[in-house]
Short mmCIF file of N, CA and C in Angstrom, two decimals:
data_model
loop_
_atom_site.label_atom_id
_atom_site.label_comp_id
_atom_site.label_asym_id
_atom_site.label_seq_id
_atom_site.Cartn_x
_atom_site.Cartn_y
_atom_site.Cartn_z
N MET A 25 31.75 -3.51 27.79
CA MET A 25 33.05 -4.28 28.58
C MET A 25 33.81 -2.32 28.68
N GLY A 26 34.38 -2.76 29.36
CA GLY A 26 34.62 -1.19 30.05
C GLY A 26 36.52 -1.20 29.63
N GLU A 27 37.00 0.21 29.74
CA GLU A 27 38.49 0.28 29.29
C GLU A 27 39.14 -0.73 29.22
N ALA A 28 40.42 -1.25 27.86
CA ALA A 28 41.50 -2.58 28.41
C ALA A 28 41.89 -1.82 29.99
N ARG A 29 42.33 -2.98 30.82
CA ARG A 29 43.16 -2.43 31.21
C ARG A 29 44.51 -3.88 30.95
N VAL A 30 45.88 -2.16 32.75
CA VAL A 30 47.11 -2.98 31.92
C VAL A 30 47.13 -3.96 32.53
N VAL A 31 47.37 -5.03 32.77
CA VAL A 31 47.67 -6.09 33.64
C VAL A 31 49.75 -6.94 33.01
N VAL A 32 49.46 -7.53 34.44
CA VAL A 32 50.34 -8.17 34.91
C VAL A 32 50.69 -9.67 35.27
N ASP A 33 51.26 -10.30 34.98
CA ASP A 33 51.75 -11.91 35.28
C ASP A 33 52.85 -12.41 36.71
N GLU A 34 52.48 -13.33 36.21
CA GLU A 34 53.27 -14.23 37.81
C GLU A 34 55.20 -14.05 37.77
N ILE A 35 55.28 -13.46 38.49
CA ILE A 35 57.01 -13.55 38.18
C ILE A 35 57.32 -14.61 37.24
N GLN A 36 58.39 -15.49 36.77
CA GLN A 36 58.84 -16.30 36.40
C GLN A 36 60.65 -16.64 36.50
N LYS A 37 60.79 -17.37 37.11
CA LYS A 37 62.81 -17.31 36.81
C LYS A 37 63.08 -18.43 35.86
N TRP A 38 63.46 -17.20 34.62
CA TRP A 38 64.28 -18.00 33.21
C TRP A 38 65.67 -17.76 33.29
N PRO A 39 66.67 -19.22 32.63
CA PRO A 39 67.34 -18.58 32.63
C PRO A 39 68.09 -17.49 31.87
N THR A 40 68.83 -16.90 32.88
CA THR A 40 69.19 -15.54 31.81
C THR A 40 71.01 -14.92 32.70
N LYS A 41 71.85 -14.06 30.93
CA LYS A 41 72.79 -13.88 31.99
C LYS A 41 72.05 -11.76 32.33
N ILE A 42 70.88 -11.49 31.54
CA ILE A 42 71.16 -9.98 32.15
C ILE A 42 70.91 -10.52 34.43
N ALA A 43 71.47 -9.41 34.50
CA ALA A 43 71.90 -9.09 36.43
C ALA A 43 70.65 -8.64 37.13
N CYS A 44 69.63 -7.85 36.44
CA CYS A 44 68.56 -7.09 36.80
C CYS A 44 67.43 -8.72 36.64
N PHE A 45 67.42 -9.21 35.83
CA PHE A 45 66.45 -10.46 35.25
C PHE A 45 66.50 -11.99 36.95
N LYS A 46 67.65 -11.61 37.32
CA LYS A 46 67.69 -12.72 37.64
C LYS A 46 66.93 -13.52 39.30
N ALA A 47 66.44 -12.96 39.59
CA ALA A 47 65.00 -13.07 40.72
C ALA A 47 63.84 -13.34 39.57
N GLY A 48 64.10 -13.28 38.56
CA GLY A 48 62.98 -14.03 38.03
C GLY A 48 62.39 -12.64 37.13
N SER A 49 61.05 -12.34 36.03
CA SER A 49 60.67 -11.47 35.68
C SER A 49 58.97 -11.83 34.90
N CYS A 50 58.51 -10.63 34.98
CA CYS A 50 57.07 -11.07 34.23
C CYS A 50 56.98 -10.34 33.01
N HIS A 51 55.45 -10.58 32.58
CA HIS A 51 55.36 -9.29 31.90
C HIS A 51 54.11 -7.97 31.67
N LEU A 52 54.85 -6.65 31.59
CA LEU A 52 53.82 -6.43 31.34
C LEU A 52 52.96 -5.65 29.80
N MET A 53 51.53 -6.00 30.25
CA MET A 53 51.01 -5.73 28.96
C MET A 53 49.91 -5.30 28.62
N ILE A 54 48.76 -4.97 27.58
CA ILE A 54 47.42 -4.27 27.83
C ILE A 54 46.70 -4.37 27.24
N GLU A 55 45.33 -5.46 27.97
CA GLU A 55 44.00 -5.63 27.17
C GLU A 55 43.75 -5.55 25.85
N HIS A 56 43.07 -6.43 24.80
CA HIS A 56 42.64 -6.05 24.06
C HIS A 56 40.64 -5.80 24.13
N ASP A 57 41.19 -4.10 23.26
CA ASP A 57 39.60 -3.08 23.57
C ASP A 57 38.62 -4.01 23.13
N GLU A 58 37.19 -4.06 23.58
CA GLU A 58 35.70 -4.75 23.17
C GLU A 58 35.60 -5.28 21.27
N HIS A 59 36.93 -4.19 20.58
CA HIS A 59 36.60 -4.22 19.36
C HIS A 59 37.86 -5.17 18.89
N GLY A 60 38.70 -5.38 19.68
CA GLY A 60 39.78 -6.71 19.40
C GLY A 60 41.31 -5.97 19.10
N GLN A 61 41.27 -4.45 19.98
CA GLN A 61 42.65 -3.73 19.47
C GLN A 61 43.13 -3.83 20.81
N LEU A 62 44.28 -3.45 20.68
CA LEU A 62 45.57 -2.90 21.24
C LEU A 62 45.38 -1.25 21.44
N ASP A 63 45.70 -0.94 22.75
CA ASP A 63 46.01 0.68 22.88
C ASP A 63 47.63 0.60 23.65
N LEU A 64 48.71 0.32 22.27
CA LEU A 64 49.48 0.29 23.04
C LEU A 64 50.67 1.69 23.35
N GLU A 65 49.74 3.03 22.17
CA GLU A 65 50.32 4.26 23.40
C GLU A 65 49.75 3.98 24.89
N ARG A 66 49.07 3.94 24.96
CA ARG A 66 48.01 3.82 26.87
C ARG A 66 49.35 3.20 27.22
N LEU A 67 49.87 1.84 27.02
CA LEU A 67 51.00 0.89 27.47
C LEU A 67 51.94 1.51 27.31
N HIS A 68 52.65 2.37 26.98
CA HIS A 68 53.47 2.46 26.86
C HIS A 68 53.24 3.87 27.42
N ALA A 69 52.81 4.27 27.90
CA ALA A 69 52.51 6.09 28.52
C ALA A 69 52.31 5.71 30.66
N PHE A 70 51.82 3.98 30.26
CA PHE A 70 52.27 3.31 31.77
C PHE A 70 53.16 3.27 32.32
N ALA A 71 53.62 1.85 30.94
CA ALA A 71 55.25 2.11 31.02
C ALA A 71 56.66 3.37 31.95
N GLU A 72 56.19 3.95 30.96
CA GLU A 72 56.92 5.26 31.17
C GLU A 72 56.84 5.71 32.96
N SER A 73 55.66 5.40 33.43
CA SER A 73 55.32 6.80 34.42
C SER A 73 55.82 5.51 35.69
N ILE A 74 56.40 4.53 34.90
CA ILE A 74 56.89 3.29 36.07
C ILE A 74 58.10 3.42 35.87
N GLY A 75 58.78 4.01 35.40
CA GLY A 75 60.17 4.16 35.06
C GLY A 75 61.11 3.80 33.91
N LEU A 76 60.02 2.50 32.95
CA LEU A 76 60.51 1.92 31.45
C LEU A 76 61.36 3.23 30.08
N GLN A 77 62.48 2.32 29.80
CA GLN A 77 62.25 3.13 28.69
C GLN A 77 61.11 2.20 27.51
N ARG A 78 60.70 3.50 26.48
CA ARG A 78 60.17 2.79 24.93
C ARG A 78 60.82 2.02 24.74
N GLY A 79 62.28 1.84 24.08
CA GLY A 79 63.59 1.09 23.65
C GLY A 79 63.46 -0.16 24.29
N TRP A 80 62.50 -0.89 25.49
CA TRP A 80 62.63 -1.98 26.17
C TRP A 80 60.79 -2.86 25.45
N PHE A 81 60.50 -1.75 25.01
CA PHE A 81 59.08 -2.83 24.50
C PHE A 81 59.06 -3.76 23.50
N GLN A 82 58.49 -5.13 23.05
CA GLN A 82 58.74 -6.32 22.94
C GLN A 82 57.77 -6.06 22.20
N ALA A 83 57.46 -5.82 20.90
CA ALA A 83 56.43 -6.29 19.29
C ALA A 83 55.80 -7.18 19.77
N GLY A 84 55.48 -7.66 18.84
CA GLY A 84 55.18 -9.08 17.87
C GLY A 84 53.92 -10.11 18.71
N SER A 85 53.98 -10.71 18.62
CA SER A 85 51.86 -11.36 19.03
C SER A 85 51.89 -11.79 19.93
N MET A 86 52.47 -11.00 21.22
CA MET A 86 52.16 -10.56 22.57
C MET A 86 53.47 -9.32 22.56
N PRO A 87 53.09 -8.11 22.55
CA PRO A 87 53.70 -6.93 22.86
C PRO A 87 53.54 -7.10 23.59
N HIS A 88 54.47 -6.54 24.57
CA HIS A 88 54.38 -6.46 26.01
C HIS A 88 55.82 -5.32 26.25
N TYR A 89 56.18 -5.60 28.19
CA TYR A 89 57.53 -5.10 28.61
C TYR A 89 58.11 -6.60 29.34
N ASP A 90 59.09 -7.00 29.48
CA ASP A 90 59.14 -7.21 30.86
C ASP A 90 59.81 -6.35 32.10
N LEU A 91 58.97 -7.34 33.00
CA LEU A 91 59.13 -6.32 34.50
C LEU A 91 60.42 -7.42 35.34
N THR A 92 61.12 -6.10 36.30
CA THR A 92 61.89 -7.39 37.08
C THR A 92 60.09 -7.01 38.26
N PRO A 93 60.51 -8.37 39.73
CA PRO A 93 59.80 -8.06 41.04
C PRO A 93 59.13 -7.05 40.85
N SER A 94 60.52 -5.86 41.30
CA SER A 94 60.45 -4.41 42.04
C SER A 94 59.34 -3.61 40.97
N LYS A 95 59.37 -3.75 39.34
CA LYS A 95 58.83 -2.92 38.59
C LYS A 95 57.53 -3.42 38.70
N ARG A 96 57.19 -4.67 38.98
CA ARG A 96 55.90 -5.73 38.87
C ARG A 96 55.04 -5.44 39.89
N LYS A 97 55.84 -5.11 41.01
CA LYS A 97 55.40 -4.13 42.61
C LYS A 97 54.87 -2.92 42.27
N LEU A 98 55.62 -1.63 41.34
CA LEU A 98 55.40 -0.40 41.54
C LEU A 98 53.79 0.01 40.55
N ALA A 99 54.01 -1.85 38.67
CA ALA A 99 52.55 -2.01 37.90
C ALA A 99 51.70 -1.88 39.00
N LEU A 100 51.66 -2.67 40.05
CA LEU A 100 50.35 -3.28 40.43
C LEU A 100 50.06 -1.81 41.32
N ALA A 101 51.14 -0.85 42.21
CA ALA A 101 50.49 0.33 42.83
C ALA A 101 49.68 0.83 42.24
N MET A 102 50.51 1.16 41.05
CA MET A 102 50.39 2.14 39.91
C MET A 102 48.59 1.79 39.47
N GLY A 103 47.65 0.21 39.20
CA GLY A 103 47.04 0.15 39.30
C GLY A 103 46.95 -0.42 38.33
N ALA A 104 48.06 -1.56 37.29
CA ALA A 104 47.81 -2.28 36.79
C ALA A 104 47.53 -3.92 37.72
N VAL A 105 46.51 -4.31 36.86
CA VAL A 105 45.55 -5.79 37.42
C VAL A 105 46.66 -6.96 37.23
N PHE A 106 46.34 -8.08 38.19
CA PHE A 106 47.36 -9.51 38.04
C PHE A 106 46.72 -9.77 37.24
N VAL A 107 46.38 -10.81 36.06
CA VAL A 107 45.90 -11.44 35.31
C VAL A 107 46.75 -12.82 34.95
N PRO A 108 46.42 -13.93 35.30
CA PRO A 108 47.58 -15.14 35.16
C PRO A 108 47.65 -14.87 33.77
N TRP A 109 48.67 -15.61 33.38
CA TRP A 109 49.25 -15.67 32.11
C TRP A 109 48.59 -16.80 30.69
N ARG A 110 48.04 -17.18 31.57
CA ARG A 110 47.36 -18.86 31.04
C ARG A 110 45.67 -18.24 30.64
N GLU A 111 45.06 -17.18 31.33
CA GLU A 111 44.11 -16.30 30.79
C GLU A 111 45.02 -14.99 29.83
N GLN A 112 45.11 -14.63 30.01
CA GLN A 112 45.62 -13.94 29.67
C GLN A 112 45.77 -14.40 28.06
N ALA A 113 46.32 -15.36 27.73
CA ALA A 113 46.57 -16.64 26.24
C ALA A 113 45.35 -16.61 25.71
N LYS A 114 44.39 -17.25 26.55
CA LYS A 114 42.97 -17.61 26.49
C LYS A 114 42.00 -16.00 26.07
N ALA A 115 42.50 -15.00 26.60
CA ALA A 115 41.89 -14.13 25.81
C ALA A 115 42.35 -13.47 24.25
N ARG A 116 44.11 -13.24 24.92
CA ARG A 116 44.12 -13.47 22.64
C ARG A 116 43.85 -14.22 22.13
N LEU A 117 43.81 -15.31 22.38
CA LEU A 117 43.27 -16.24 21.07
C LEU A 117 41.85 -15.76 21.12
N VAL A 118 40.51 -15.86 22.23
CA VAL A 118 39.36 -15.06 21.85
C VAL A 118 39.05 -14.06 20.86
N ALA A 119 40.41 -12.40 21.22
CA ALA A 119 40.01 -11.35 20.49
C ALA A 119 40.96 -11.54 19.68
N ARG A 120 41.54 -12.93 19.04
CA ARG A 120 41.87 -12.91 17.48
C ARG A 120 40.91 -13.79 17.18
N GLY A 121 39.64 -14.10 17.73
CA GLY A 121 39.10 -15.08 16.91
C GLY A 121 39.21 -16.78 16.48
N LYS A 122 40.50 -17.13 17.49
CA LYS A 122 40.95 -18.05 17.29
C LYS A 122 40.73 -19.50 18.44
N TRP A 123 39.69 -18.73 19.69
CA TRP A 123 39.46 -19.82 20.93
C TRP A 123 39.05 -20.31 20.43
N ALA A 124 38.11 -20.71 19.09
CA ALA A 124 37.01 -21.79 18.89
C ALA A 124 37.45 -22.13 18.54
N THR A 125 38.46 -22.70 17.62
CA THR A 125 38.95 -23.66 16.75
C THR A 125 40.43 -23.92 17.62
N ILE A 126 40.81 -23.09 18.49
CA ILE A 126 41.61 -24.10 19.36
C ILE A 126 40.83 -25.34 20.52
N ALA A 127 39.76 -24.66 20.95
CA ALA A 127 38.77 -25.60 21.68
C ALA A 127 38.64 -26.54 21.24
N ARG A 128 38.12 -26.46 19.82
CA ARG A 128 37.37 -28.06 19.09
C ARG A 128 38.51 -29.01 18.69
N LEU A 129 39.61 -28.23 18.61
CA LEU A 129 41.36 -29.41 18.53
C LEU A 129 41.02 -29.76 19.41
N ALA A 130 41.18 -29.52 20.07
CA ALA A 130 41.35 -30.24 22.16
C ALA A 130 40.10 -30.99 22.62
N ALA A 131 39.04 -30.87 21.95
CA ALA A 131 37.89 -31.52 21.69
C ALA A 131 37.82 -32.97 20.97
N GLU A 132 38.79 -33.07 20.25
CA GLU A 132 38.59 -34.02 19.19
C GLU A 132 40.11 -34.31 20.08
N ALA A 133 40.84 -33.75 19.91
CA ALA A 133 42.35 -34.85 20.75
C ALA A 133 41.88 -35.77 21.76
N CYS A 134 40.81 -34.74 22.65
CA CYS A 134 40.30 -35.71 23.93
C CYS A 134 39.44 -37.13 23.93
N ALA A 135 38.70 -36.09 22.38
CA ALA A 135 37.33 -37.47 22.42
C ALA A 135 38.25 -38.77 21.66
N THR A 136 39.45 -38.53 20.76
CA THR A 136 40.50 -40.24 19.36
C THR A 136 41.49 -40.87 21.07
N GLU A 137 41.36 -39.83 21.71
CA GLU A 137 42.41 -40.29 23.58
C GLU A 137 41.95 -41.61 23.59
N GLY A 138 40.63 -42.39 23.89
CA GLY A 138 40.25 -43.27 24.35
C GLY A 138 40.29 -44.15 23.19
N THR A 139 40.47 -43.37 21.82
CA THR A 139 40.36 -44.73 20.88
C THR A 139 41.85 -45.76 20.43
N GLY A 140 42.89 -44.85 20.96
CA GLY A 140 44.46 -45.13 20.37
C GLY A 140 44.49 -44.37 19.71
N GLY A 141 44.25 -42.66 19.02
CA GLY A 141 44.12 -42.14 18.77
C GLY A 141 44.14 -42.58 17.45
N ARG A 142 43.35 -43.14 17.25
CA ARG A 142 42.17 -43.37 15.53
C ARG A 142 41.30 -42.37 15.97
#
């Protein structure tokens, strides 16, 4: 496995009062490396290179920066890779060791669907 990539997802339109996000927004993130770690300093350096302020970083279970459509275009031009949000979500679960549990629960739910939930 190579170096973790800086990635962006699809532009989504959300109800917002923030003028710059009225046309939609997406996320700028970094993938987990082969050890399941996030290189947040690399993400911050990339964000700075496209004009984002460190104070705009959103920590938590999905560390990211929000991007306007024009910043998304710039991020892609600077080397970020488009990865659909569903693929990113699955990758985060795999990195945290939770994907197998979710896949098992989904399989169990599908199996009970034909029995009326019994």
